[in-house]
Short mmCIF file of C-alpha atoms in Angstrom, two decimals:
data_model
loop_
_atom_site.label_atom_id
_atom_site.label_comp_id
_atom_site.label_asym_id
_atom_site.label_seq_id
_atom_site.Cartn_x
_atom_site.Cartn_y
_atom_site.Cartn_z
CA UNK A 1 -52.59 65.20 -286.28
CA UNK A 2 -55.60 66.77 -285.54
CA UNK A 3 -58.96 64.84 -286.93
CA UNK A 4 -61.94 66.38 -287.98
CA UNK A 5 -65.73 65.41 -287.15
CA UNK A 6 -67.09 65.79 -290.65
CA UNK A 7 -70.51 65.15 -289.88
CA UNK A 8 -70.63 67.97 -287.27
CA UNK A 9 -68.50 70.04 -289.83
CA UNK A 10 -71.27 69.40 -292.06
CA UNK A 11 -74.16 70.22 -289.59
CA UNK A 12 -72.59 73.51 -288.98
CA UNK A 13 -72.24 74.07 -292.43
CA UNK A 14 -75.94 73.68 -292.98
CA UNK A 15 -76.52 76.12 -290.06
CA UNK A 16 -74.66 78.68 -291.14
CA UNK A 17 -76.30 78.21 -294.63
CA UNK A 18 -80.15 78.42 -292.94
CA UNK A 19 -79.14 81.19 -290.98
CA UNK A 20 -77.55 83.33 -294.21
CA UNK A 21 -80.82 82.29 -296.34
CA UNK A 22 -83.08 83.42 -293.36
CA UNK A 23 -81.79 86.91 -293.61
CA UNK A 24 -83.02 87.24 -296.92
CA UNK A 25 -86.24 84.36 -296.73
CA UNK A 26 -88.33 84.19 -293.79
CA UNK A 27 -91.04 81.57 -294.45
CA UNK A 28 -94.19 82.73 -293.89
CA UNK A 29 -96.37 79.66 -294.35
CA UNK A 30 -97.24 76.14 -292.99
CA UNK A 31 -96.77 73.31 -295.36
CA UNK A 32 -100.43 72.41 -294.47
CA UNK A 33 -103.59 73.59 -293.09
CA UNK A 34 -104.70 70.98 -290.47
CA UNK A 35 -108.50 72.28 -291.52
CA UNK A 36 -107.82 69.80 -294.46
CA UNK A 37 -107.82 66.43 -292.87
CA UNK A 38 -108.86 64.81 -289.27
CA UNK A 39 -106.71 61.86 -288.22
CA UNK A 40 -109.54 60.45 -286.07
CA UNK A 41 -111.21 59.76 -289.42
CA UNK A 42 -107.82 58.98 -291.24
CA UNK A 43 -106.63 56.06 -288.70
CA UNK A 44 -109.01 53.30 -288.85
CA UNK A 45 -110.81 51.83 -285.91
CA UNK A 46 -110.49 48.29 -287.39
CA UNK A 47 -107.94 46.74 -289.67
CA UNK A 48 -107.21 43.35 -290.12
CA UNK A 49 -108.15 41.45 -286.89
CA UNK A 50 -107.41 44.59 -284.99
CA UNK A 51 -110.47 46.51 -283.09
CA UNK A 52 -109.98 49.55 -280.61
CA UNK A 53 -110.25 48.10 -277.17
CA UNK A 54 -113.46 49.19 -275.21
CA UNK A 55 -112.51 48.21 -272.12
CA UNK A 56 -109.33 51.05 -271.89
CA UNK A 57 -110.15 54.22 -270.72
CA UNK A 58 -107.82 57.15 -271.93
CA UNK A 59 -105.84 58.66 -269.30
CA UNK A 60 -105.71 62.50 -269.04
CA UNK A 61 -102.13 63.65 -269.12
CA UNK A 62 -101.53 65.99 -266.06
CA UNK A 63 -102.10 69.80 -266.94
CA UNK A 64 -98.43 70.69 -267.30
CA UNK A 65 -98.01 68.00 -269.66
CA UNK A 66 -101.53 68.56 -271.50
CA UNK A 67 -99.87 72.26 -271.86
CA UNK A 68 -96.84 71.02 -273.45
CA UNK A 69 -98.79 68.56 -275.98
CA UNK A 70 -100.65 71.65 -277.07
CA UNK A 71 -97.96 73.97 -277.62
CA UNK A 72 -96.15 70.65 -280.08
CA UNK A 73 -99.15 69.26 -281.58
CA UNK A 74 -102.25 70.12 -283.20
CA UNK A 75 -104.33 66.95 -282.98
CA UNK A 76 -103.39 63.90 -281.37
CA UNK A 77 -105.00 60.56 -281.96
CA UNK A 78 -103.99 57.94 -278.77
CA UNK A 79 -105.74 54.54 -279.06
CA UNK A 80 -105.41 50.88 -277.82
CA UNK A 81 -106.01 48.26 -280.46
CA UNK A 82 -106.50 44.37 -279.16
CA UNK A 83 -106.88 41.30 -281.63
CA UNK A 84 -108.57 38.26 -281.14
CA UNK A 85 -105.45 36.55 -279.26
CA UNK A 86 -105.74 39.53 -276.76
CA UNK A 87 -102.73 41.15 -277.58
CA UNK A 88 -102.82 44.58 -277.01
CA UNK A 89 -100.86 47.88 -279.20
CA UNK A 90 -101.10 51.41 -278.36
CA UNK A 91 -100.74 53.92 -281.15
CA UNK A 92 -100.26 57.54 -280.80
CA UNK A 93 -100.42 59.44 -283.83
CA UNK A 94 -99.71 63.27 -283.07
CA UNK A 95 -99.53 66.17 -285.67
CA UNK A 96 -98.17 69.42 -285.39
CA UNK A 97 -98.24 72.37 -287.93
CA UNK A 98 -94.76 74.57 -288.41
CA UNK A 99 -92.52 72.13 -286.85
CA UNK A 100 -89.15 73.59 -286.48
CA UNK A 101 -86.96 72.44 -283.57
CA UNK A 102 -89.98 70.97 -281.82
CA UNK A 103 -89.50 67.69 -282.81
CA UNK A 104 -85.96 67.45 -281.29
CA UNK A 105 -87.72 68.72 -277.81
CA UNK A 106 -90.02 65.59 -277.65
CA UNK A 107 -88.00 62.63 -278.41
CA UNK A 108 -89.46 59.45 -277.12
CA UNK A 109 -86.47 58.57 -274.61
CA UNK A 110 -86.31 61.95 -273.26
CA UNK A 111 -90.38 61.63 -272.68
CA UNK A 112 -90.10 58.62 -270.83
CA UNK A 113 -87.19 59.04 -269.07
CA UNK A 114 -89.13 62.39 -267.59
CA UNK A 115 -92.08 60.38 -266.33
CA UNK A 116 -89.63 58.26 -264.56
CA UNK A 117 -88.83 55.62 -266.86
CA UNK A 118 -85.51 54.21 -267.33
CA UNK A 119 -84.48 54.00 -270.59
CA UNK A 120 -82.63 50.72 -271.91
CA UNK A 121 -81.49 49.74 -275.64
CA UNK A 122 -82.05 52.94 -278.09
CA UNK A 123 -81.77 51.27 -281.48
CA UNK A 124 -82.15 53.46 -284.82
CA UNK A 125 -83.60 50.33 -287.70
CA UNK A 126 -85.49 50.24 -290.54
CA UNK A 127 -89.14 48.65 -291.27
CA UNK A 128 -90.42 47.83 -294.50
CA UNK A 129 -93.78 48.58 -295.95
CA UNK A 130 -94.09 47.45 -299.79
CA UNK A 131 -91.06 49.60 -301.47
CA UNK A 132 -90.82 51.96 -299.06
CA UNK A 133 -88.08 52.20 -296.05
CA UNK A 134 -89.05 53.81 -292.69
CA UNK A 135 -86.18 54.78 -290.44
CA UNK A 136 -87.51 54.15 -287.17
CA UNK A 137 -86.28 54.48 -283.01
CA UNK A 138 -87.06 51.70 -280.75
CA UNK A 139 -86.51 51.77 -277.26
CA UNK A 140 -87.47 49.63 -274.19
CA UNK A 141 -88.82 52.16 -271.45
CA UNK A 142 -88.94 50.38 -268.03
CA UNK A 143 -90.46 51.38 -264.88
CA UNK A 144 -90.78 49.23 -261.57
CA UNK A 145 -92.56 45.48 -262.81
CA UNK A 146 -94.00 47.38 -266.27
CA UNK A 147 -91.70 47.06 -269.60
CA UNK A 148 -92.71 48.83 -272.63
CA UNK A 149 -91.04 48.49 -275.80
CA UNK A 150 -91.73 51.55 -278.37
CA UNK A 151 -91.14 51.60 -281.70
CA UNK A 152 -91.69 55.38 -282.93
CA UNK A 153 -90.54 57.88 -285.92
CA UNK A 154 -91.05 61.35 -286.79
CA UNK A 155 -92.10 63.03 -290.24
CA UNK A 156 -91.09 66.54 -291.06
CA UNK A 157 -91.96 68.21 -294.33
CA UNK A 158 -92.50 65.35 -296.19
CA UNK A 159 -89.82 62.86 -295.38
CA UNK A 160 -89.12 60.63 -292.21
CA UNK A 161 -86.40 62.20 -290.18
CA UNK A 162 -83.94 60.49 -288.31
CA UNK A 163 -81.43 62.80 -287.14
CA UNK A 164 -80.54 66.45 -286.60
CA UNK A 165 -78.74 66.71 -289.96
CA UNK A 166 -81.94 65.35 -292.02
CA UNK A 167 -84.10 67.48 -289.83
CA UNK A 168 -81.56 70.85 -290.68
CA UNK A 169 -81.88 69.49 -294.67
CA UNK A 170 -85.80 69.57 -294.58
CA UNK A 171 -86.19 73.17 -292.53
CA UNK A 172 -83.53 74.71 -295.35
CA UNK A 173 -85.17 73.23 -298.28
CA UNK A 174 -88.74 74.43 -297.20
CA UNK A 175 -87.14 77.85 -296.15
CA UNK A 176 -85.79 78.16 -299.43
CA UNK A 177 -89.47 78.35 -301.03
CA UNK A 178 -91.00 80.17 -298.15
CA UNK A 179 -92.76 77.23 -296.49
CA UNK A 180 -92.70 76.09 -292.71
CA UNK A 181 -92.71 72.46 -293.10
CA UNK A 182 -95.17 70.46 -290.62
CA UNK A 183 -94.03 67.52 -288.60
CA UNK A 184 -95.67 64.45 -286.98
CA UNK A 185 -95.04 61.89 -284.35
CA UNK A 186 -96.01 58.17 -285.13
CA UNK A 187 -95.60 55.82 -281.87
CA UNK A 188 -96.58 52.03 -281.57
CA UNK A 189 -95.96 50.52 -278.28
CA UNK A 190 -96.58 47.40 -275.98
CA UNK A 191 -96.73 45.89 -272.28
CA UNK A 192 -93.92 43.37 -272.58
CA UNK A 193 -91.25 41.58 -271.04
CA UNK A 194 -89.97 40.46 -274.12
CA UNK A 195 -88.77 43.05 -276.28
CA UNK A 196 -87.89 40.95 -279.56
CA UNK A 197 -91.39 39.68 -279.35
CA UNK A 198 -92.96 42.82 -278.87
CA UNK A 199 -91.05 44.26 -281.62
CA UNK A 200 -91.72 41.61 -284.09
CA UNK A 201 -95.54 42.16 -283.22
CA UNK A 202 -95.20 45.96 -283.95
CA UNK A 203 -94.14 45.71 -286.84
CA UNK A 204 -96.87 43.36 -288.17
CA UNK A 205 -99.04 46.06 -286.69
CA UNK A 206 -97.61 48.67 -288.57
CA UNK A 207 -97.68 46.83 -291.63
CA UNK A 208 -101.70 45.83 -291.21
CA UNK A 209 -102.53 49.62 -290.05
CA UNK A 210 -100.98 50.93 -292.99
CA UNK A 211 -102.68 48.26 -295.36
CA UNK A 212 -106.11 49.00 -293.60
CA UNK A 213 -105.43 52.78 -294.55
CA UNK A 214 -106.77 54.33 -297.79
CA UNK A 215 -103.87 54.54 -300.02
CA UNK A 216 -103.71 58.42 -300.36
CA UNK A 217 -103.60 59.13 -296.58
CA UNK A 218 -100.70 56.72 -296.20
CA UNK A 219 -98.39 59.34 -297.23
CA UNK A 220 -99.47 61.37 -294.35
CA UNK A 221 -97.60 59.03 -292.04
CA UNK A 222 -94.82 57.90 -293.93
CA UNK A 223 -94.05 61.52 -295.73
CA UNK A 224 -93.90 61.27 -299.79
CA UNK A 225 -90.40 61.02 -300.06
CA UNK A 226 -89.77 57.90 -297.71
CA UNK A 227 -86.75 55.85 -299.63
#
């Protein structure tokens, strides 16, 4: 008896439908114009009891890494925040217009592995913010004595996307209206040998960040169709 992988079958059907649609309708305009917003201004420099750590000097990526980032993203905000207890959290928000297949090439476990990190404990979990559910990926990246628990998610178009099927569904929906979905990476990490404690702290940090943002801008990080 043969067993069918229905998930793979559905992915294939969506791909065939998308390909057929592309013959008659090619997306010609991006979802947003980046001139409409500046993430350096949207992301607050201080919120709750968190402020930007003035002692941290940003490290400039290697030229090849910088070129790849420039290809994928139009705006990148990279900051380290610290609270009165001396706890530090690193935040990266990277926005890219016209995201199609670029997101799958920039999954954080792949990026950390490319920098020599060992990837442990890749988990898909949900965070709650008010009435919204945020599907996130959590990984622990280890290189030598450095242990970095990481929480991240991608938005594509108007929703957070976790897997390939969700990404294809967004591409298809936007393509039918002649639009190209934009995309964004939101990554929160910290240096800790206690992943459970770090992930709990990151969840509190994310909640405080979203509360500290102008409510009209929160959807830019979560997507307007978050469940």
